[in-house]
C-alpha cells in the first residue's frame, strides 16, 4: 500500500483565497483524521470521520474551516477565506485498530 | 490544556547512550501510544501500550505505563544518529472513539 496520500505537499496562497487540501487514506481503514501542527500550538486534532461520517469536529477553529469525506477513499479540508494565522502543516491520518498512519502533510503558507 | 505532556522538552545525548522520555496525562485512558516525527515528515507510530499493560518492548524501544501515576516512559537503548527526531505520546481516552490527544513532544538529538 502507498500509505496515506496528501496533496498538495506545499501550498502558498494569499489571504482571502480558498484553499483545499486533499487526502487519500489507506484502503480498508475506517477512521480518518485531520490535524494541524504549528510551533505554538503543537499537533491539534481538527476533525475525524468514521465510515465517512464526521464524528467530532470540535477542533475545527471556526466556520471558515470545513471538511468532507464523500467516500471511503477521499477527504478534503477546505479553508475559505484563508488567513495568515492558518499557516501550518496539515496532516491527514487514517486508522483501523488504534494505530494511526500519517500522511506526509501539506505545508500551507497564507501571505 | 494538553492531555499528554512530555518531559523533557529537549534532550541531547551521545550516540550509544540511552534516551529516556516521559509522558504524563490527566484522565483515564484506554491506551497510550508513542510516535516519532522526523523533521518535515509525518508522524510514525512506534508502540502502543494498553491500560492493563505495564511494560512493552519493541526492538531497542521499551515503554512503561503506570496508570496510578498517570505516566509513561519511552526508553531508547543504544541510541543512533538516526534516532534524532521528535517523540510524541498520545492518549486514547477510549469509548471506541480512537481519538488521540497528542503531547507537545520531546526533541531528541543524538550527537555522533
Coordinates of N, CA and C in Angstrom, one line a residue:
Chain A
X1 N 0.9 -1.2 0.0 CA 0.0 0.0 0.0 C 0.9 1.2 0.0
X2 N 0.4 2.3 -0.7 CA 1.2 3.5 -0.8 C 1.2 4.3 0.5
X3 N 0.4 4.0 1.5 CA 0.3 4.8 2.6 C -0.8 5.9 2.4
X4 N -0.9 6.8 3.4 CA -1.8 7.9 3.3 C -1.2 8.9 2.3
X5 N -2.0 9.4 1.4 CA -1.5 10.3 0.4 C -2.2 11.7 0.6
X6 N -1.4 12.7 0.6 CA -1.9 14.1 0.7 C -1.4 14.9 -0.4
X7 N -2.3 15.8 -0.9 CA -1.9 16.8 -1.9 C -2.6 18.1 -1.6
X8 N -2.0 19.2 -2.0 CA -0.6 19.3 -2.4 C 0.3 19.2 -1.3
X9 N 1.6 19.0 -1.5 CA 2.6 19.0 -0.4 C 2.9 20.3 0.1
X10 N 2.8 21.3 -0.8 CA 3.1 22.7 -0.4 C 2.0 23.6 -1.0
X11 N 1.6 24.6 -0.3 CA 0.6 25.5 -0.9 C 0.9 26.9 -0.3
X12 N 1.1 27.8 -1.3 CA 1.3 29.2 -0.9 C 0.1 30.0 -1.5
X13 N -0.6 30.7 -0.7 CA -1.7 31.5 -1.2 C -1.8 32.8 -0.5
X14 N -2.7 33.6 -1.0 CA -2.9 35.0 -0.4 C -4.1 35.0 0.4
X15 N -4.0 35.8 1.4 CA -5.1 36.0 2.4 C -6.4 36.2 1.6
X16 N -7.5 35.5 2.0 CA -8.8 35.7 1.4 C -9.1 34.6 0.4
X17 N -8.1 33.9 -0.1 CA -8.3 32.9 -1.1 C -8.8 31.6 -0.5
X18 N -9.5 30.8 -1.3 CA -9.9 29.5 -0.8 C -8.8 28.4 -1.0
X19 N -8.7 27.6 0.0 CA -7.6 26.5 0.0 C -8.3 25.2 0.2
X20 N -7.9 24.2 -0.6 CA -8.5 22.9 -0.5 C -7.3 21.9 -0.4
X21 N -7.3 21.2 0.7 CA -6.3 20.1 1.0 C -7.0 18.8 0.8
X22 N -6.3 17.8 0.2 CA -6.8 16.5 -0.1 C -6.1 15.4 0.5
X23 N -6.9 14.3 0.8 CA -6.3 13.2 1.5 C -6.9 11.9 0.9
X24 N -6.0 10.9 0.7 CA -6.5 9.6 0.4 C -6.0 8.6 1.5
X25 N -6.9 8.1 2.2 CA -6.5 7.2 3.3 C -6.0 5.8 2.8
X26 N -5.5 5.1 3.7 CA -5.1 3.7 3.4 C -6.4 2.9 3.2
X27 N -6.4 2.1 2.1 CA -7.5 1.3 1.8 C -7.9 0.3 2.9
X28 N -9.2 0.3 3.3 CA -9.6 -0.5 4.3 C -9.7 0.1 5.7
X29 N -9.1 1.3 5.9 CA -9.1 2.0 7.1 C -10.5 2.7 7.2
X30 N -11.1 2.6 8.4 CA -12.4 3.2 8.6 C -12.4 4.5 9.4
X31 N -11.3 4.9 9.9 CA -11.2 6.2 10.5 C -10.2 7.1 9.7
X32 N -10.6 8.4 9.7 CA -9.8 9.4 9.0 C -9.8 10.6 9.9
X33 N -8.5 11.2 10.1 CA -8.3 12.3 11.0 C -7.7 13.4 10.2
X34 N -8.0 14.6 10.5 CA -7.3 15.8 10.1 C -6.7 16.5 11.3
X35 N -5.4 16.8 11.2 CA -4.6 17.5 12.2 C -4.0 18.8 11.7
X36 N -3.7 19.7 12.6 CA -2.9 20.9 12.2 C -1.7 21.0 13.2
X37 N -0.6 21.3 12.7 CA 0.6 21.4 13.5 C 1.3 22.7 13.4
X38 N 1.5 23.4 14.5 CA 2.2 24.6 14.5 C 3.2 24.6 15.6
X39 N 4.2 25.5 15.6 CA 5.2 25.5 16.7 C 4.5 26.0 18.0
X40 N 3.6 26.9 17.8 CA 2.9 27.5 19.1 C 2.0 26.5 19.7
X41 N 1.2 25.8 18.9 CA 0.1 25.0 19.4 C 0.3 23.5 19.4
X42 N 1.4 23.1 18.7 CA 1.6 21.7 18.6 C 0.7 21.0 17.6
X43 N 0.4 19.8 17.9 CA -0.5 19.0 17.0 C -1.9 19.0 17.5
X44 N -2.8 19.5 16.7 CA -4.2 19.7 17.1 C -5.1 18.8 16.2
X45 N -6.0 18.1 16.8 CA -7.0 17.4 16.0 C -8.1 18.3 15.6
X46 N -8.4 18.4 14.3 CA -9.4 19.3 13.8 C -10.7 18.6 13.7
X47 N -10.7 17.4 13.1 CA -12.0 16.7 12.9 C -11.6 15.2 12.6
X48 N -12.5 14.3 12.9 CA -12.3 12.9 12.4 C -13.6 12.3 12.0
X49 N -13.5 11.3 11.1 CA -14.6 10.6 10.4 C -14.5 9.1 10.8
X50 N -15.6 8.5 10.9 CA -15.7 7.1 11.0 C -16.6 6.6 9.9
X51 N -16.2 5.7 9.0 CA -17.0 5.2 7.9 C -17.6 6.4 7.2
X52 N -16.8 7.4 6.9 CA -17.2 8.6 6.1 C -18.1 9.6 6.8
X53 N -18.4 9.3 8.0 CA -19.3 10.2 8.8 C -18.5 11.0 9.8
X54 N -18.7 12.4 9.8 CA -18.0 13.2 10.8 C -18.4 12.8 12.2
X55 N -17.5 12.5 13.1 CA -17.8 12.1 14.4 C -17.6 13.3 15.4
X56 N -16.5 14.0 15.2 CA -16.1 15.0 16.2 C -15.4 16.2 15.4
X57 N -16.1 17.3 15.3 CA -15.5 18.4 14.7 C -15.2 19.6 15.6
X58 N -15.1 19.2 16.9 CA -14.9 20.3 17.9 C -13.6 21.0 17.8
X59 N -12.7 20.4 17.1 CA -11.4 21.1 16.9 C -11.3 22.0 15.8
X60 N -12.3 22.1 15.0 CA -12.3 23.0 13.8 C -12.3 24.4 14.4
X61 N -11.4 25.2 14.0 CA -11.2 26.5 14.6 C -12.4 27.5 14.5
X62 N -13.0 27.5 13.3 CA -14.1 28.4 13.1 C -14.8 28.0 11.8
X63 N -15.8 28.7 11.5 CA -16.7 28.4 10.3 C -15.9 28.5 9.0
X64 N -14.8 29.1 9.0 CA -14.0 29.2 7.7 C -13.5 27.8 7.3
X65 N -13.4 26.9 8.3 CA -12.9 25.5 8.0 C -14.1 24.6 7.8
X66 N -14.0 23.7 6.8 CA -14.9 22.7 6.6 C -14.2 21.4 6.0
X67 N -14.8 20.3 6.3 CA -14.2 19.0 5.9 C -15.3 18.1 5.4
X68 N -14.9 17.3 4.3 CA -15.9 16.4 3.8 C -15.2 15.1 3.5
X69 N -16.0 14.0 3.5 CA -15.5 12.7 3.1 C -16.6 12.0 2.3
X70 N -16.6 12.3 1.0 CA -17.7 11.8 0.1 C -17.6 10.3 -0.1
X71 N -16.5 9.7 0.1 CA -16.4 8.2 0.0 C -15.2 7.7 0.9
X72 N -15.0 6.4 0.9 CA -14.0 5.9 1.8 C -12.6 6.1 1.4
X73 N -12.4 6.6 0.2 CA -11.0 6.8 -0.3 C -10.7 8.3 -0.5
X74 N -11.4 9.2 0.0 CA -11.1 10.6 -0.3 C -11.7 11.5 0.7
X75 N -10.9 12.5 1.1 CA -11.4 13.5 2.0 C -10.8 14.9 1.7
X76 N -11.5 15.9 1.9 CA -11.0 17.3 1.7 C -11.2 18.1 3.0
X77 N -10.2 19.0 3.1 CA -10.3 20.1 4.2 C -10.2 21.4 3.5
X78 N -11.2 22.2 3.7 CA -11.3 23.5 2.9 C -11.2 24.6 3.9
X79 N -10.5 25.7 3.5 CA -10.4 26.9 4.3 C -10.9 28.0 3.4
X80 N -11.9 28.7 3.8 CA -12.5 29.8 2.9 C -13.1 30.8 3.8
X81 N -12.6 32.1 3.9 CA -11.4 32.5 3.3 C -10.2 32.2 4.2
X82 N -9.0 32.1 3.5 CA -7.8 31.8 4.3 C -7.3 33.1 5.0
X83 N -6.6 32.9 6.1 CA -6.0 34.0 6.8 C -4.5 33.6 7.1
X84 N -3.6 34.6 7.3 CA -2.2 34.3 7.7 C -2.1 33.3 8.9
X85 N -3.0 33.4 9.8 CA -2.9 32.6 11.0 C -3.2 31.1 10.7
X86 N -3.7 30.8 9.6 CA -4.0 29.5 9.2 C -2.7 28.8 8.7
X87 N -1.6 29.5 8.5 CA -0.3 28.9 8.1 C 0.1 27.8 9.1
X88 N 0.3 26.6 8.6 CA 0.7 25.5 9.4 C 0.9 24.3 8.5
X89 N 1.3 23.2 9.1 CA 1.3 21.9 8.4 C 0.1 21.1 8.7
X90 N -0.6 20.7 7.7 CA -1.9 20.0 7.9 C -1.6 18.5 7.6
X91 N -2.0 17.6 8.6 CA -1.8 16.2 8.4 C -3.1 15.5 8.3
X92 N -3.1 14.5 7.5 CA -4.2 13.6 7.4 C -3.7 12.2 8.0
X93 N -4.5 11.5 8.7 CA -4.1 10.2 9.2 C -5.3 9.3 9.1
X94 N -5.0 8.0 8.9 CA -6.1 7.0 8.9 C -5.8 5.9 9.9
X95 N -6.8 5.1 10.3 CA -6.6 4.0 11.2 C -7.7 3.0 11.1
X96 N -7.3 1.8 11.5 CA -8.3 0.7 11.6 C -8.5 0.2 13.0
X97 N -7.4 0.1 13.7 CA -7.5 -0.5 15.1 C -6.6 0.2 16.1
X98 N -6.6 1.5 16.1 CA -6.0 2.3 17.1 C -4.7 3.0 16.7
X99 N -3.8 2.3 16.0 CA -2.6 2.9 15.5 C -2.9 3.8 14.3
X100 N -2.5 5.0 14.3 CA -2.8 5.9 13.2 C -1.6 6.0 12.3
X101 N -1.9 6.1 11.0 CA -0.9 6.2 9.9 C -1.0 7.6 9.3
X102 N 0.0 8.3 9.4 CA 0.0 9.7 9.0 C 0.5 9.9 7.5
X103 N -0.1 10.8 6.8 CA 0.4 11.3 5.6 C 1.6 12.2 5.7
X104 N 2.2 12.6 4.6 CA 3.4 13.5 4.7 C 3.1 14.9 5.1
X105 N 1.8 15.3 5.0 CA 1.4 16.6 5.4 C 1.4 17.6 4.2
X106 N 0.6 18.7 4.4 CA 0.6 19.8 3.4 C 1.1 21.0 4.2
X107 N 2.1 21.6 3.7 CA 2.6 22.9 4.4 C 1.9 24.0 3.7
X108 N 1.1 24.7 4.5 CA 0.3 25.8 4.0 C 0.9 27.1 4.5
X109 N 1.1 28.0 3.5 CA 1.5 29.4 3.9 C 0.5 30.4 3.3
X110 N -0.1 31.2 4.1 CA -1.0 32.2 3.7 C -0.4 33.6 3.9
X111 N -0.2 34.3 2.8 CA 0.5 35.5 2.8 C -0.4 36.7 3.1
Chain B
X1 N -6.0 22.4 28.0 CA -4.6 22.0 28.3 C -4.4 20.6 27.7
X2 N -3.1 20.3 27.4 CA -2.8 19.1 26.8 C -3.1 17.9 27.7
X3 N -3.6 16.8 27.2 CA -3.8 15.6 27.9 C -2.4 15.0 28.3
X4 N -1.6 14.9 27.2 CA -0.3 14.3 27.5 C 0.8 15.4 27.4
X5 N 1.7 15.3 28.4 CA 2.8 16.3 28.4 C 4.1 15.6 28.5
X6 N 5.0 15.8 27.6 CA 6.3 15.1 27.6 C 7.3 15.9 28.4
X7 N 8.3 15.2 28.9 CA 9.4 15.7 29.7 C 10.6 14.9 29.4
X8 N 11.7 15.5 29.1 CA 12.0 16.9 28.9 C 11.4 17.4 27.5
X9 N 11.5 18.7 27.3 CA 11.1 19.2 26.0 C 12.1 19.0 25.0
X10 N 13.4 18.9 25.4 CA 14.5 18.7 24.5 C 15.5 17.8 25.3
X11 N 16.2 16.9 24.5 CA 17.2 16.0 25.1 C 18.3 15.8 24.1
X12 N 19.5 16.0 24.5 CA 20.7 15.8 23.6 C 21.7 14.9 24.3
X13 N 22.0 13.8 23.6 CA 22.9 12.8 24.2 C 23.9 12.3 23.1
X14 N 24.9 11.5 23.6 CA 25.8 11.0 22.6 C 25.3 9.7 22.1
X15 N 25.8 9.4 20.9 CA 25.4 8.1 20.2 C 25.9 7.0 21.1
X16 N 25.0 6.0 21.2 CA 25.3 4.8 22.1 C 24.7 4.9 23.4
X17 N 24.4 6.1 23.9 CA 23.8 6.3 25.2 C 22.3 5.9 25.1
X18 N 21.7 5.7 26.3 CA 20.2 5.5 26.3 C 19.5 6.8 26.5
X19 N 18.3 6.9 25.9 CA 17.5 8.1 26.0 C 16.2 7.8 26.6
X20 N 15.8 8.5 27.6 CA 14.5 8.3 28.3 C 13.6 9.6 28.2
X21 N 12.4 9.4 27.8 CA 11.4 10.4 27.7 C 10.2 10.0 28.5
X22 N 9.6 11.0 29.1 CA 8.5 10.8 30.0 C 7.2 11.5 29.5
X23 N 6.1 10.9 29.8 CA 4.8 11.5 29.4 C 3.9 11.4 30.6
X24 N 3.2 12.5 30.9 CA 2.2 12.5 32.0 C 0.8 12.9 31.3
X25 N -0.2 12.3 31.9 CA -1.5 12.6 31.4 C -2.5 12.8 32.5
X26 N -3.7 13.3 32.2 CA -4.6 13.7 33.2 C -5.8 12.8 33.5
X27 N -6.4 12.2 32.4 CA -7.6 11.4 32.6 C -7.3 9.9 32.3
X28 N -8.3 9.1 32.7 CA -8.2 7.7 32.4 C -8.0 7.4 30.9
X29 N -7.3 6.4 30.6 CA -7.0 6.1 29.2 C -7.4 4.7 28.8
X30 N -7.6 4.5 27.6 CA -7.8 3.1 27.0 C -6.4 2.6 26.6
X31 N -5.6 3.4 26.0 CA -4.2 3.0 25.7 C -3.4 4.3 25.5
X32 N -2.1 4.1 25.4 CA -1.2 5.2 25.2 C -0.2 4.8 24.1
X33 N 0.0 5.7 23.2 CA 0.9 5.4 22.1 C 2.0 6.4 22.0
X34 N 3.1 5.9 21.4 CA 4.3 6.8 21.2 C 4.5 6.9 19.6
X35 N 4.8 8.1 19.2 CA 5.1 8.3 17.8 C 6.4 9.1 17.6
X36 N 7.0 8.9 16.5 CA 8.2 9.6 16.1 C 7.9 10.5 14.9
X37 N 8.5 11.7 14.9 CA 8.4 12.6 13.8 C 9.8 13.1 13.4
X38 N 10.2 12.8 12.2 CA 11.5 13.3 11.7 C 11.1 14.7 11.1
X39 N 12.1 15.6 11.1 CA 11.9 16.9 10.6 C 11.2 17.0 9.3
X40 N 10.1 17.7 9.2 CA 9.4 17.9 7.9 C 8.6 16.7 7.4
X41 N 8.5 15.7 8.3 CA 7.7 14.5 7.9 C 6.5 14.3 8.7
X42 N 5.7 13.3 8.3 CA 4.6 12.9 9.2 C 5.0 12.1 10.3
X43 N 4.1 11.9 11.3 CA 4.4 11.0 12.4 C 4.3 9.6 12.1
X44 N 5.2 8.8 12.8 CA 5.3 7.4 12.6 C 5.0 6.7 13.9
X45 N 4.1 5.7 13.9 CA 3.7 5.0 15.1 C 4.9 4.1 15.5
X46 N 5.2 4.1 16.8 CA 6.2 3.3 17.4 C 5.7 2.1 18.2
X47 N 4.8 2.4 19.1 CA 4.4 1.4 20.0 C 3.1 1.8 20.7
X48 N 2.3 0.8 21.0 CA 1.0 1.1 21.7 C 1.0 0.2 23.0
X49 N 0.7 0.8 24.1 CA 0.6 0.0 25.3 C -0.8 0.2 25.9
X50 N -1.5 -0.8 26.2 CA -2.9 -0.8 26.7 C -2.9 -0.5 28.2
X51 N -4.0 0.0 28.7 CA -4.1 0.4 30.1 C -3.9 -0.7 31.1
X52 N -4.0 -2.0 30.6 CA -3.8 -3.1 31.5 C -2.4 -3.7 31.4
X53 N -1.6 -3.1 30.6 CA -0.2 -3.5 30.5 C 0.7 -2.5 31.2
X54 N 1.9 -3.1 31.7 CA 2.8 -2.2 32.4 C 4.1 -2.0 31.7
X55 N 4.4 -2.9 30.8 CA 5.7 -2.7 30.1 C 5.6 -3.4 28.7
X56 N 6.2 -2.8 27.7 CA 6.2 -3.4 26.4 C 7.5 -3.1 25.7
X57 N 8.0 -4.0 24.9 CA 9.3 -3.9 24.2 C 9.0 -4.0 22.7
X58 N 9.9 -3.2 22.0 CA 9.9 -3.4 20.5 C 11.3 -3.0 20.0
X59 N 12.1 -4.0 19.7 CA 13.5 -3.7 19.3 C 14.2 -3.0 20.4
X60 N 14.8 -1.8 20.1 CA 15.5 -1.0 21.1 C 14.6 -0.1 21.9
X61 N 13.3 -0.3 21.7 CA 12.3 0.6 22.5 C 11.7 -0.2 23.7
X62 N 11.6 0.5 24.8 CA 10.9 0.0 25.9 C 10.0 1.0 26.5
X63 N 8.7 0.6 26.6 CA 7.7 1.6 27.1 C 7.2 1.0 28.4
X64 N 7.0 1.9 29.4 CA 6.4 1.5 30.6 C 5.1 2.4 30.8
X65 N 4.2 1.9 31.5 CA 3.0 2.6 31.8 C 2.6 2.4 33.3
X66 N 2.4 3.5 34.0 CA 2.0 3.5 35.4 C 0.6 4.2 35.5
X67 N -0.5 3.5 35.5 CA -1.8 4.2 35.4 C -2.1 4.8 36.8
X68 N -1.5 4.4 37.9 CA -1.7 5.0 39.2 C -1.1 6.4 39.2
X69 N 0.0 6.6 38.5 CA 0.7 7.9 38.4 C 0.3 8.6 37.2
X70 N -0.5 8.0 36.3 CA -0.8 8.6 35.0 C 0.4 9.0 34.3
X71 N 1.3 8.1 34.1 CA 2.6 8.5 33.4 C 3.1 7.3 32.6
X72 N 3.9 7.6 31.6 CA 4.5 6.6 30.8 C 6.0 7.1 30.5
X73 N 6.8 6.1 30.2 CA 8.2 6.5 29.7 C 8.5 5.7 28.5
X74 N 9.3 6.3 27.7 CA 9.9 5.7 26.5 C 11.4 5.6 26.6
X75 N 12.0 4.5 26.6 CA 13.4 4.3 26.6 C 13.9 3.8 25.3
X76 N 14.9 4.5 24.8 CA 15.6 4.1 23.5 C 17.0 3.7 23.9
X77 N 17.3 2.4 23.8 CA 18.6 1.9 24.2 C 19.6 2.0 23.0
X78 N 20.9 2.2 23.3 CA 22.0 2.2 22.3 C 21.6 3.1 21.2
X79 N 21.4 4.4 21.5 CA 20.9 5.4 20.5 C 21.8 5.5 19.3
X80 N 21.2 5.9 18.2 CA 21.9 6.1 16.9 C 21.6 7.4 16.4
X81 N 22.4 7.9 15.5 CA 22.1 9.3 14.9 C 20.8 9.3 14.3
X82 N 20.4 8.2 13.7 CA 19.1 8.1 13.0 C 17.9 8.2 14.0
X83 N 18.1 8.1 15.3 CA 17.0 8.3 16.2 C 16.7 9.8 16.5
X84 N 17.5 10.7 15.9 CA 17.3 12.1 16.1 C 15.9 12.4 15.5
X85 N 15.0 12.9 16.3 CA 13.6 13.2 15.9 C 12.9 13.8 17.1
X86 N 11.6 14.1 16.8 CA 10.7 14.5 17.9 C 9.9 13.3 18.3
X87 N 9.6 13.1 19.6 CA 8.9 11.9 20.0 C 7.6 12.4 20.8
X88 N 6.5 11.9 20.4 CA 5.2 12.3 21.0 C 4.5 11.1 21.7
X89 N 3.9 11.4 22.8 CA 3.0 10.4 23.4 C 1.6 10.9 23.0
X90 N 0.7 9.9 22.9 CA -0.7 10.2 22.5 C -1.6 9.3 23.4
X91 N -2.6 9.9 23.9 CA -3.5 9.1 24.8 C -4.8 8.9 24.1
X92 N -5.3 7.7 24.2 CA -6.6 7.3 23.6 C -7.6 7.2 24.8
X93 N -8.5 8.1 24.9 CA -9.4 8.1 26.1 C -10.5 7.0 26.0
X94 N -10.5 6.3 24.9 CA -11.4 5.2 24.8 C -12.8 5.5 24.3
X95 N -13.8 4.8 24.8 CA -15.2 4.8 24.3 C -15.3 4.5 22.9
X96 N -14.3 3.7 22.4 CA -14.3 3.3 21.0 C -14.1 4.4 20.0
X97 N -13.7 5.6 20.5 CA -13.6 6.7 19.6 C -12.3 6.7 18.8
X98 N -11.3 6.0 19.2 CA -10.0 6.1 18.5 C -9.5 7.5 18.4
X99 N -9.9 8.4 19.2 CA -9.4 9.8 19.1 C -8.2 9.9 20.0
X100 N -7.1 10.4 19.5 CA -5.9 10.5 20.2 C -5.7 12.0 20.6
X101 N -5.1 12.2 21.7 CA -4.7 13.6 22.1 C -3.2 13.5 22.3
X102 N -2.5 14.4 21.5 CA -1.0 14.4 21.5 C -0.4 15.4 22.5
X103 N 0.7 15.0 23.0 CA 1.5 16.0 23.8 C 2.3 16.9 22.9
X104 N 3.1 17.7 23.5 CA 3.9 18.7 22.7 C 5.2 18.1 22.2
X105 N 5.6 17.0 22.7 CA 6.7 16.3 22.1 C 8.0 16.5 22.9
X106 N 9.0 15.6 22.7 CA 10.3 15.8 23.2 C 11.2 15.8 21.9
X107 N 12.1 16.8 21.8 CA 13.0 16.9 20.7 C 14.3 16.2 21.1
X108 N 14.6 15.0 20.5 CA 15.8 14.2 20.8 C 16.9 14.4 19.8
X109 N 18.0 14.8 20.2 CA 19.2 14.9 19.3 C 20.3 14.0 19.8
X110 N 20.7 13.1 18.8 CA 21.8 12.2 19.1 C 23.0 12.7 18.4
X111 N 24.0 13.0 19.2 CA 25.3 13.5 18.7 C 26.3 12.4 18.4
X112 N 26.9 12.4 17.2 CA 27.8 11.4 16.7 C 29.1 11.4 17.5

